[in-house]
Coordinates of C-alpha atoms in Angstrom, one line a residue:
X1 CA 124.8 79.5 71.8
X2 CA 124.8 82.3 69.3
X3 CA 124.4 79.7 66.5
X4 CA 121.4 78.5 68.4
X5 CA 120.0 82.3 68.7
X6 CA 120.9 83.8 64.7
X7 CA 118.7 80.3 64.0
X8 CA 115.5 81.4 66.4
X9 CA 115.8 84.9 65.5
X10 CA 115.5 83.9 61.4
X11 CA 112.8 81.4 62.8
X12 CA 110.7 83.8 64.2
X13 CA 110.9 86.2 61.4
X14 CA 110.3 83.9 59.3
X15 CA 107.6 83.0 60.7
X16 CA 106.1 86.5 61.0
X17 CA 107.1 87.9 57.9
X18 CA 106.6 84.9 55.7
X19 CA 103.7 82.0 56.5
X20 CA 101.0 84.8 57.7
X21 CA 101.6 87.2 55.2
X22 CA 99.4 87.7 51.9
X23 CA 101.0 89.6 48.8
X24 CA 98.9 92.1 46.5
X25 CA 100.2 94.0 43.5
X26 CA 98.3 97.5 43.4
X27 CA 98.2 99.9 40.0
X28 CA 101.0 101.6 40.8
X29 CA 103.1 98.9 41.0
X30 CA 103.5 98.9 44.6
X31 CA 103.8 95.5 46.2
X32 CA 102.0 95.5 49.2
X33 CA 102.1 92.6 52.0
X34 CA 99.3 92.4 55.0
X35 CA 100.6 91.3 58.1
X36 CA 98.8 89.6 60.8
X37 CA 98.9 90.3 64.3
X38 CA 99.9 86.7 66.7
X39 CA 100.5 86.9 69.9
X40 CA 104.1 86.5 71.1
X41 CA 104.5 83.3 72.4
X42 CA 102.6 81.8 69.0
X43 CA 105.0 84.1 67.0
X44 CA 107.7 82.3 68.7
X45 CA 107.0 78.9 69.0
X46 CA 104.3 79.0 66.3
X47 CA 102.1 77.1 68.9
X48 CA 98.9 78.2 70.9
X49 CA 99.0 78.7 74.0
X50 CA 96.3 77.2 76.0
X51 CA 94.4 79.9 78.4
X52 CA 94.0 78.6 82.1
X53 CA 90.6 78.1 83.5
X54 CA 89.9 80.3 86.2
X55 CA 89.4 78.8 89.8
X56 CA 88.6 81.1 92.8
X57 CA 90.9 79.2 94.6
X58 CA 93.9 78.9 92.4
X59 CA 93.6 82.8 92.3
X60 CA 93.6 82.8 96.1
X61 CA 96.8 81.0 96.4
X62 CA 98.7 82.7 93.4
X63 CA 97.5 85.9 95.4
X64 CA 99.1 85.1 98.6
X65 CA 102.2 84.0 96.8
X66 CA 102.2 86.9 95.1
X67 CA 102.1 89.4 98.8
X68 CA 105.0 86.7 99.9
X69 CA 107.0 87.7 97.1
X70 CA 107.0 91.2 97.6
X71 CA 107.7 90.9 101.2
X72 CA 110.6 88.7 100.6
X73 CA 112.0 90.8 97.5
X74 CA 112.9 93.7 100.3
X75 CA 114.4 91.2 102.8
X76 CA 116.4 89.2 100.2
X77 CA 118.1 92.7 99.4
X78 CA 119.8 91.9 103.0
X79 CA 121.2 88.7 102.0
X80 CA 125.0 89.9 101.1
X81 CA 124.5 91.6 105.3
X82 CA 123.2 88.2 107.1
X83 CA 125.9 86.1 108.9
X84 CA 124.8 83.2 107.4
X85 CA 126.9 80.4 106.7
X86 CA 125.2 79.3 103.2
X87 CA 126.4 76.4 101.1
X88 CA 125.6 77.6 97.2
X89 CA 127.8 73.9 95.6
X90 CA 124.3 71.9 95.0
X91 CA 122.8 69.6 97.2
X92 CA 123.5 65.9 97.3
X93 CA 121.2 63.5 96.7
X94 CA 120.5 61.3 99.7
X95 CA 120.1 57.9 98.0
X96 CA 120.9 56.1 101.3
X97 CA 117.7 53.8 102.1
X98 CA 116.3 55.2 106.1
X99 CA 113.5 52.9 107.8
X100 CA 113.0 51.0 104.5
X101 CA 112.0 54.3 101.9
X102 CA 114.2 55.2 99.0
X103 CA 112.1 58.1 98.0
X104 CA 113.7 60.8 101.1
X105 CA 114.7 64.0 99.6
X106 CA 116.8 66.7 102.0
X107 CA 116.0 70.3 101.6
X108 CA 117.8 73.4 101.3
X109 CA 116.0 76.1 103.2
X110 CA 116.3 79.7 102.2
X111 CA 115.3 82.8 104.7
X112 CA 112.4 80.2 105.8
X113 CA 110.8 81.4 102.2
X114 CA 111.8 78.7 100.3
X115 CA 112.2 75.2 100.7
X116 CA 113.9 72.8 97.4
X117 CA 115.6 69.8 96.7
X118 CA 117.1 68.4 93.9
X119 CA 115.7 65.8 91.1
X120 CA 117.0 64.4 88.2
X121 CA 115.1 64.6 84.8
X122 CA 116.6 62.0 82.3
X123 CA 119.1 59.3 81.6
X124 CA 121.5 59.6 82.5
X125 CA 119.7 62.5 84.8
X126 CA 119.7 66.1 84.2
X127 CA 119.7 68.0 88.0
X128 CA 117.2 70.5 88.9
X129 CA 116.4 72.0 92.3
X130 CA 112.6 72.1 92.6
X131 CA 110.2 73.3 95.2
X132 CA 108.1 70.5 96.3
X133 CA 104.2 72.1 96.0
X134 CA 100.9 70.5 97.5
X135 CA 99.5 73.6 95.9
X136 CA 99.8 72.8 92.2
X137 CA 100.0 69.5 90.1
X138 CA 102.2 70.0 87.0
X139 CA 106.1 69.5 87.0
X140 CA 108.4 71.9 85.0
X141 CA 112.0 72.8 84.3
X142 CA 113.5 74.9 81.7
X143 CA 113.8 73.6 79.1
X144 CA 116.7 74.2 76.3
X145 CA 114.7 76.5 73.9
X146 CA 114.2 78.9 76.6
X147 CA 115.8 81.9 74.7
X148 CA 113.7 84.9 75.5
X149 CA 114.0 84.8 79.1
X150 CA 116.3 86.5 81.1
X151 CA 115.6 83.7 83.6
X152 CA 116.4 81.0 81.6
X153 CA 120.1 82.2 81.3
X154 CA 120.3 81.6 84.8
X155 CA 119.4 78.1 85.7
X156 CA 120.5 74.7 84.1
X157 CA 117.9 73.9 81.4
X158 CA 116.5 70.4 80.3
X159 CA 118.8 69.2 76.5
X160 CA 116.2 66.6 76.1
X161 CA 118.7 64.8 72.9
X162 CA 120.6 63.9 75.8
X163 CA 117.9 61.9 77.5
X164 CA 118.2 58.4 75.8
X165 CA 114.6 57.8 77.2
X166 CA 112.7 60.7 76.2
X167 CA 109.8 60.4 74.3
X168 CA 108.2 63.9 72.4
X169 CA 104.9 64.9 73.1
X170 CA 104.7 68.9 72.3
X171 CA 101.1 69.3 74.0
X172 CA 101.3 73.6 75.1
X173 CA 100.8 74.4 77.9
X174 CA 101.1 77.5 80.8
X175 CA 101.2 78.1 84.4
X176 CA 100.6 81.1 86.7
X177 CA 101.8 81.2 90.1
X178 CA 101.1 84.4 91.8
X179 CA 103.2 87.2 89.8
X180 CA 104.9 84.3 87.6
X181 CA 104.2 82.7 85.1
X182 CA 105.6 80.2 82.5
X183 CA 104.9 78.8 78.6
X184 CA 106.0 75.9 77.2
X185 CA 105.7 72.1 76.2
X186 CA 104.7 68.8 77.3
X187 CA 107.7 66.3 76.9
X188 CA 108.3 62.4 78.5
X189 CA 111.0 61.3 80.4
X190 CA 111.9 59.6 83.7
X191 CA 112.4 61.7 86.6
X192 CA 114.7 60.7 89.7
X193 CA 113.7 61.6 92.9
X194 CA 116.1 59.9 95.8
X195 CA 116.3 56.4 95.0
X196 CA 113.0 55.8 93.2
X197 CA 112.9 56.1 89.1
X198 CA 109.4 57.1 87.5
X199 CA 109.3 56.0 84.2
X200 CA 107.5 57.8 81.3
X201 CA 106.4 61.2 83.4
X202 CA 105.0 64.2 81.2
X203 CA 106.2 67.3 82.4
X204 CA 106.6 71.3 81.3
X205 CA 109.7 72.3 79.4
X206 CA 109.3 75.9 80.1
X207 CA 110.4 77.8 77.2
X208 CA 109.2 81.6 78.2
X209 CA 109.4 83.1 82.2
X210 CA 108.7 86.5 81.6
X211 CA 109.4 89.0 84.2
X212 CA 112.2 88.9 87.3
X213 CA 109.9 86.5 89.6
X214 CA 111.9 83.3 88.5
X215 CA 115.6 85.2 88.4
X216 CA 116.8 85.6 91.8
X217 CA 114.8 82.5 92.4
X218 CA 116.9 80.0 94.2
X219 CA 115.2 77.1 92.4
X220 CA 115.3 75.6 89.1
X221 CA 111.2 74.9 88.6
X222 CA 108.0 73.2 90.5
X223 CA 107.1 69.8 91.1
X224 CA 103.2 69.9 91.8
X225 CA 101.9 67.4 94.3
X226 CA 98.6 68.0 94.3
X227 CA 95.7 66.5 92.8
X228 CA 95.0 65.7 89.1
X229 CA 91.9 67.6 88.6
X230 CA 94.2 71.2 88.7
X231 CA 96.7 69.7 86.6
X232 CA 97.3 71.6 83.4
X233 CA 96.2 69.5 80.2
X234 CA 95.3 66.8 82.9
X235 CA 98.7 65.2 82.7
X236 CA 99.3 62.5 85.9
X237 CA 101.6 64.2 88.4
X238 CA 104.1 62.9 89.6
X239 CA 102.6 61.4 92.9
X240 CA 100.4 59.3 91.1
X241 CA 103.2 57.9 88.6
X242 CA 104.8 56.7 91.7
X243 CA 101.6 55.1 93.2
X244 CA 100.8 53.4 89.8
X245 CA 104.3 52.0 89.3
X246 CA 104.7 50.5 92.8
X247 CA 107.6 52.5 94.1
X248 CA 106.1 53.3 97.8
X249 CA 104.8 51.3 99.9
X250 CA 102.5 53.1 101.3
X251 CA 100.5 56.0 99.4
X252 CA 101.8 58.7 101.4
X253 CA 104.2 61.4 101.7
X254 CA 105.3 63.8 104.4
X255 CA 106.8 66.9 105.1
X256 CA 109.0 68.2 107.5
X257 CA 110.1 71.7 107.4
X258 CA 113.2 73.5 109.1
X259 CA 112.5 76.8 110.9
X260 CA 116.1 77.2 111.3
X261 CA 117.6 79.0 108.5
X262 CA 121.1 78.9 109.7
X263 CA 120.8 74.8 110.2
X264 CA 122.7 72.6 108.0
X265 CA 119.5 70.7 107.5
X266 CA 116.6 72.7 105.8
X267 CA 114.2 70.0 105.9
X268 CA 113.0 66.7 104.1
X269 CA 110.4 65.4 102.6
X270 CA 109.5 61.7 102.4
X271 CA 107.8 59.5 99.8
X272 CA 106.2 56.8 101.1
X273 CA 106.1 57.2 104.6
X274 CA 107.5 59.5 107.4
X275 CA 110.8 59.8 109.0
X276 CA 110.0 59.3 113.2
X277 CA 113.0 61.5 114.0
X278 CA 111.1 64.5 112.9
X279 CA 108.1 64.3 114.7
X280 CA 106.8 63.9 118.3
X281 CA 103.6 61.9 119.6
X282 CA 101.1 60.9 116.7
X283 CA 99.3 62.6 113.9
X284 CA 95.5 64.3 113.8
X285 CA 94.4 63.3 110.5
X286 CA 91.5 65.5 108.7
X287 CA 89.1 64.5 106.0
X288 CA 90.2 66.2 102.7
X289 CA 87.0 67.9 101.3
X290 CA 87.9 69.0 97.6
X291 CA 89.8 66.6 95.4
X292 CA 91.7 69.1 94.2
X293 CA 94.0 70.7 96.7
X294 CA 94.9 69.2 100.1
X295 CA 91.7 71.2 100.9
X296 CA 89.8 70.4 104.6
X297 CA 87.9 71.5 107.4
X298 CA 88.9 74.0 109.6
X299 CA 87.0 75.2 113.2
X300 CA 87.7 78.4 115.5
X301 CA 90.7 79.9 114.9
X302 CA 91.9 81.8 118.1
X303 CA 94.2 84.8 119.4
X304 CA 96.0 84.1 123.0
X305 CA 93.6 81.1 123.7
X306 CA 90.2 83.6 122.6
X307 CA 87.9 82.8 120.2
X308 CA 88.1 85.3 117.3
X309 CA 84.4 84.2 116.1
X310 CA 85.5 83.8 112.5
X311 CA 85.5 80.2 111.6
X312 CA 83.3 78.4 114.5
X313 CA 80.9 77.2 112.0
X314 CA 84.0 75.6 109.8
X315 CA 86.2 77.1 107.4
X316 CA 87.8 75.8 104.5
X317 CA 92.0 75.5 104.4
X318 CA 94.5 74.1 102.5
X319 CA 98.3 72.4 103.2
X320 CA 100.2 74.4 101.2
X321 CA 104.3 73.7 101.2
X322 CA 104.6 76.3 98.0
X323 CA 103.1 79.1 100.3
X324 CA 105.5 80.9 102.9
X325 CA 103.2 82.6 105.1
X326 CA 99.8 82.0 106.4
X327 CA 97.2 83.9 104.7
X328 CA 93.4 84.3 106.5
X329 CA 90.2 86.5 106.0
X330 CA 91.4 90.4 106.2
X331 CA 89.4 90.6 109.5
X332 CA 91.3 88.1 111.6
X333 CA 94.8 88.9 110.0
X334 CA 93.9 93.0 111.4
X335 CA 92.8 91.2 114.5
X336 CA 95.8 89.4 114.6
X337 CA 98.0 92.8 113.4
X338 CA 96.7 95.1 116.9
X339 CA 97.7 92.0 118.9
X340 CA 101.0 91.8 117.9
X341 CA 101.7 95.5 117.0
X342 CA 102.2 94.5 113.3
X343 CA 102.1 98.0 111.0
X344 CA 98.8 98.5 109.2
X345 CA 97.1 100.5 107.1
X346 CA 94.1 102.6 107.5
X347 CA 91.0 101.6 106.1
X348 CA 88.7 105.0 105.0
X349 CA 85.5 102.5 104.6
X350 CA 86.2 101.0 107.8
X351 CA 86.3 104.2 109.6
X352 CA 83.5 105.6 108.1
X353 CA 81.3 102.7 108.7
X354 CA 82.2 102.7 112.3
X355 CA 81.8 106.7 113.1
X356 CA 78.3 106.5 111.4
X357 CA 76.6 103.7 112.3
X358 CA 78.8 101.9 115.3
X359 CA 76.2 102.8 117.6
X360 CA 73.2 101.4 115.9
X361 CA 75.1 98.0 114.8
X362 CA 76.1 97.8 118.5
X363 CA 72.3 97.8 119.1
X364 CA 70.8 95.7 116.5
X365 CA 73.6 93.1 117.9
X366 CA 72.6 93.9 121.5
X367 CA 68.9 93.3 120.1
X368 CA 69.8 89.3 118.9
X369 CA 69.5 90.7 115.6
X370 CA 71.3 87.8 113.4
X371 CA 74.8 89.3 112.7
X372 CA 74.2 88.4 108.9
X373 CA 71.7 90.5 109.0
X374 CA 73.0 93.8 110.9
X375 CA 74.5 95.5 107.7
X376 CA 71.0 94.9 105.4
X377 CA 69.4 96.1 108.4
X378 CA 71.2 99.3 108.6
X379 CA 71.0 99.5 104.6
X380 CA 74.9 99.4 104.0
X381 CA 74.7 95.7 102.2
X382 CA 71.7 93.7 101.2
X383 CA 70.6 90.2 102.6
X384 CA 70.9 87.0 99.9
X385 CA 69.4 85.0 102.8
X386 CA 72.3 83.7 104.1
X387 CA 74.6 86.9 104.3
X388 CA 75.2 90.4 103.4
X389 CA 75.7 91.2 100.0
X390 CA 76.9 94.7 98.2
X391 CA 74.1 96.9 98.5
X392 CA 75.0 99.0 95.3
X393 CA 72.1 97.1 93.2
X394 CA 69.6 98.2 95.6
X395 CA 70.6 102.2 96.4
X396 CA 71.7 102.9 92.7
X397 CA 68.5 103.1 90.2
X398 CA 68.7 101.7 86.6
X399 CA 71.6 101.7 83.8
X400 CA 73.4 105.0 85.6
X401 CA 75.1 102.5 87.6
X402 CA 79.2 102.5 87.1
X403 CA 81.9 100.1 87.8
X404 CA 83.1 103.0 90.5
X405 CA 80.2 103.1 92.4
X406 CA 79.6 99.3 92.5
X407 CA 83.0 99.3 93.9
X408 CA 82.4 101.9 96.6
X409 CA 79.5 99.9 97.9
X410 CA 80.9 96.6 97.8
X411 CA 83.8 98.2 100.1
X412 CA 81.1 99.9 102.3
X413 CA 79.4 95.9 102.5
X414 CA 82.7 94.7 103.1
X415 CA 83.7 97.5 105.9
X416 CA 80.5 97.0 107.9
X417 CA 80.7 93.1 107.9
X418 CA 84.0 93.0 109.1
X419 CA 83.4 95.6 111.7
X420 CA 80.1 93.2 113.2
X421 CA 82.2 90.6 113.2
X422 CA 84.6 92.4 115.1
X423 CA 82.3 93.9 117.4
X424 CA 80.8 89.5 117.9
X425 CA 84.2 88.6 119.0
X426 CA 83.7 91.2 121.6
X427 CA 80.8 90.6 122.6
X428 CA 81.9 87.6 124.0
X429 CA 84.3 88.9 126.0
X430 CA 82.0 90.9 127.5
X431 CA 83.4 94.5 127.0
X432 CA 81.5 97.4 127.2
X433 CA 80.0 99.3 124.2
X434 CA 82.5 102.2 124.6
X435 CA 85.5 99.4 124.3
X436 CA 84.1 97.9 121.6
X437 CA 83.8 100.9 119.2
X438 CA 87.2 102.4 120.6
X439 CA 88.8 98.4 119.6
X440 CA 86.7 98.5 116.2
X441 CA 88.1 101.9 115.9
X442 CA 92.1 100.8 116.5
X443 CA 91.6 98.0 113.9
X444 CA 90.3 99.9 111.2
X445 CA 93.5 101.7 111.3
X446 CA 95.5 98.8 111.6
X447 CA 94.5 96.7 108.2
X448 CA 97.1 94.6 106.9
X449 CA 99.7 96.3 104.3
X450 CA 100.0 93.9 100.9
X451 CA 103.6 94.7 101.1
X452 CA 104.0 92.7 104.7
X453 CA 103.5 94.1 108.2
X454 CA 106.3 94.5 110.3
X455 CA 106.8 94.3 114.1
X456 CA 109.2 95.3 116.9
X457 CA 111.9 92.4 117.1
X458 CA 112.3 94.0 121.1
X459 CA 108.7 92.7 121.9
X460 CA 108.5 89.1 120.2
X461 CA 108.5 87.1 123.4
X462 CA 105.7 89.6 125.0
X463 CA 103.2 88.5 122.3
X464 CA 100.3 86.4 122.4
X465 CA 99.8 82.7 120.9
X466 CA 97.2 82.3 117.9
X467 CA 96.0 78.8 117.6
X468 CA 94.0 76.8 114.7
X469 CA 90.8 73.8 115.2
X470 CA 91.8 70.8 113.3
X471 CA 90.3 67.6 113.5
X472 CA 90.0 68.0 117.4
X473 CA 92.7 69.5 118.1
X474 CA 94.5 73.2 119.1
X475 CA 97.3 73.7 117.1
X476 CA 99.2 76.4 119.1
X477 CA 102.2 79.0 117.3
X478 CA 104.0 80.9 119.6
X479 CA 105.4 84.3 118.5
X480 CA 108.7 83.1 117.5
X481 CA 107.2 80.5 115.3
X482 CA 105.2 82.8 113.4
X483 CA 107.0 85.7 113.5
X484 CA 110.0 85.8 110.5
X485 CA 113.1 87.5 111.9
X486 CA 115.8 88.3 109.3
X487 CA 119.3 89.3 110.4
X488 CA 121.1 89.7 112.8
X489 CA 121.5 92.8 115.6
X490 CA 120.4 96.2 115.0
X491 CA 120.0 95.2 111.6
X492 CA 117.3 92.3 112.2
X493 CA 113.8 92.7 110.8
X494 CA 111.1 91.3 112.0
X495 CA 108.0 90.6 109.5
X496 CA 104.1 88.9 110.4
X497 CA 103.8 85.7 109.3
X498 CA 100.0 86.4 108.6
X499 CA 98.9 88.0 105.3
X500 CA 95.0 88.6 104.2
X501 CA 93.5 86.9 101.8
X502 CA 89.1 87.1 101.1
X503 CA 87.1 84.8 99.5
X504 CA 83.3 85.0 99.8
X505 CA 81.2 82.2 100.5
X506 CA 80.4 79.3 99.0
X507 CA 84.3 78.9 98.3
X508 CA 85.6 81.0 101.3
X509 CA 86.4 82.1 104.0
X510 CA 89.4 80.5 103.6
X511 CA 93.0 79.7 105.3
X512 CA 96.3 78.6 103.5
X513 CA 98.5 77.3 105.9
X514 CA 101.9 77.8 104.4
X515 CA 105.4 77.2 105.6
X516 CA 105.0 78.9 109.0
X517 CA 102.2 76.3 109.9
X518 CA 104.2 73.4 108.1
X519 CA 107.4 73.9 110.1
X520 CA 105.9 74.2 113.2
X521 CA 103.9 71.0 112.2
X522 CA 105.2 67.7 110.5
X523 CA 102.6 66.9 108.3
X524 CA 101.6 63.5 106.1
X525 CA 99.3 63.6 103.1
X526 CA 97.5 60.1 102.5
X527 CA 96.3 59.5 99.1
X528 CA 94.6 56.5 100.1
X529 CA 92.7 57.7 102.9
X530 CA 92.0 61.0 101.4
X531 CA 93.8 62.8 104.8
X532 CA 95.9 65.7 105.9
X533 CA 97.7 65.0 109.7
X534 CA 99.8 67.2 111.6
X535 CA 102.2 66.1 114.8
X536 CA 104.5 68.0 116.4
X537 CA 107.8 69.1 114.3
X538 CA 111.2 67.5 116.0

């Protein structure tokens, strides 16, 4: 290895030092050499590094992952205290053939965080533990000129002149996911995944992970099973290698996700079909509405069998088995945080808004004013025609305008819709105006923390349901399915399995039903039929 590293470091200078420089003798004699700046990962690999596009939803998800991650960075400092009976020798491939698929992959499951199994890259194969992700298309490992990453150093790492069938390609490319991120290469191999072989698959050799987010990280790299259109470079994942080769029968896969930490089984995930033992009674299937994530159509989302009010005209949400938690519009996850006693945060805006002008929203509501309306009409946002909009445009006059103060406003906006919406829910309930403006009140101090709200372990059975509208049906989690209780005793934890995440309209609002929805519900993605279902977990 130190062979291998004198040889990158001479590389590099040389490449610094060398091939961008320009000599110039001056009168004095002096030579003088002018140096160009590069960034780092050309200086390295003396390759350009291709800049992601920006997608509103992409940025949502690597959001949410990013609040999971901090939440989860606390309770893993608990690990060496949990009486847990972990396994850390690998996991086996299952290449026994179960109700005619080959392609059935067991998963480890760590803290209910993070679910992986184990591929091959190669021949003969290479082993990797990968998280399986609806919510990104792209497949990586590290790769073998990974030398500049703590990371790298430890994980096993892709020698691709051991591969008798890989092919160069050398196409850069990156990838951010959340607070991570990774640089690298395109290269061509097969991959093995169970029993099925996919011949000729492009995929990431990650040669730079900067950062700690892939070091304590209990998997290898990502295998991206969503669609095409967010692949990186537009390389086929590899889903639709397996489609285009034959290898499943039917265009599906599934997912079935253990809830039980301490079980020998952490879950499974099936290519080409789906395994009968894991779920009960049959699936509700859901148009997908965006090629592009497992993206559909959500309806009322409610707390202890009430309407919250947020999503009765529809919603957009995504199946996503690389998120943990669930993440929804701040206004429902606070709703959702006074329920069950989750710690907040106070929001100044919020208060503010409500102290000021409760009373008069209370009445231009009362008044079948159009809620979209109430916060133009009470000049705290302005009204595009279809909602409120920051009012900073109208109340500040000509070029004086700052950054600061269209913040402040858009905040203001942002307080008083979420306090009308509030105030709708209820309304429908029928509570009077003094109980409306003292529950607006408790939620305003009760916003969610981005660094995970906890709750009281003693009062998880006393808590209420919160239940989605999919495709017709209530899908119902009880507190002890979306509450995440780490340790054991006096020393348990117990953290909300609800984090916030807002995205305006046209994209949003919008819902990413993680691993807490998943392993509640078994859940099939049909390629053919363009479909998300859910069934009961078994």
């Amino acid at each position: 290895m130190g062979h291998h590293v004198i040889c990158g470091l001479y590389t590099i200078l040389s490449l610094l030092l060398v091939s961008s420089t320009r000599l110039s003798a001056g009168d004095d004699g002096l030579v003088r050499i002018a140096l160009k700046k590069r960034p780092l990962m050309e200086a390295i690999y003396n390759k350009q590094v291709p800049k992601s596009k920006v997608d509103p939803v992409r940025e949502a998800v690597n959001q949410v992952r990013a609040q999971a991650q901090r939440m989860f960075t606390e309770a893993a400092a608990m690990e060496q205290r949990l009486k847990r009976q972990w396994s850390h020798r690998g996991i086996r491939v299952n290449k026994r053939v179960r109700e005619g698929y080959e392609g059935i992959i067991p998963l480890k499951n760590y803290m209910d965080a993070q679910y992986y199994g184990q591929i091959g890259i190669g021949s003969p194969p290479q082993n990797f533990t990968v998280i399986f992700d609806t919510g990104s298309a792209n497949l990586w490992v590290p790769s073998a000129e990974c030398f500049f990453s703590l990371a790298c150093y430890f994980h096993p790492k892709y020698v691709s002149r051991r591969s008798i069938t890989y092919k160069e390609n050398g196409t850069p490319a990156s990838i951010h996911y959340g607070k991570g991120a990774i640089f690298g290469f395109y290269s061509q191999d097969q991959v093995t995944i169970g029993g099925l072989v996919v011949n000729n698959q492009e995929f990431i050799e990650a040669t730079y992970e900067p950062g700690f987010t892939f070091l304590a990280a209990k998997f290898d790299g990502i295998l991206g099973l969503g669609f095409k259109e967010i692949s990186v470079e537009g390389a086929d994942p590899v889903w639709y290698n397996m489609v285009a080769q034959g290898l499943v029968k039917q265009h599906v896969f599934s997912f079935w996700l253990n809830r039980n930490a301490n079980n020998g089984e952490g879950g499974e995930i099936v290519f080409g079909g789906s395994d009968p033992k894991h779920y009960k009674g049959s699936h509700t299937y859901t148009r997908v509405t965006r090629k592009a994530y497992w993206q559909f159509e959500m309806g009322d989302f409610l707390i202890g069998g009430k309407s919250t009010g947020i999503c009765v005209d529809g919603c957009a949400a995504i199946a996503d088995s690389g998120t943990s938690l669930i993440a929804g519009p701040i206004g429902v996850i606070a709703q959702i945080n006074e329920r069950i006693g989750a710690t907040g945060v106070a929001n100044e805006e919020c208060k503010q808004v409500v102290s000021g002008y409760g009373q008069e929203m209370i009445e231009l509501l009362k008044s079948e004013t159009p809620p979209a309306q109430v916060c133009s009409k009470i000049g705290l946002c302005a009204f595009d025609g279809t909602s409120g909009v920051s009012a900073g445009i109208e109340r500040v006059v000509g070029e004086a305008r700052t950054t600061s103060v269209d913040g402040m406003f858009d905040a203001t906006c942002n307080a008083c819709e979420m306090a009308v919406t509030w105030m709708q829910s209820e309304f429908v309930q029928n509570h009077t105006k003094e109980g409306t403006l003292e529950y607006v009140g408790r939620l305003c101090h009760n916003m969610p923390s981005p660094v995970g709200s906890y709750v009281d372990c003693r009062h998880i059975d006393s808590l209420q349901s919160v239940s989605f509208s999919i495709g017709g049906r209530i899908f119902e989690l009880q507190p002890e399915q979306y509450i995440l209780k780490i340790g054991d005793g006096f020393m348990a934890q117990c953290i909300s399995g609800f984090t916030a995440l807002d995205i305006p309209p046209p994209v949003g609002p919008l819902w990413i039903l993680g691993d807490v929805f998943m392993g509640a519900y078994h859940t099939v993605f049909d390629y053919d039929k363009m479909s998300v279902g859910f069934a009961d977990s078994a």
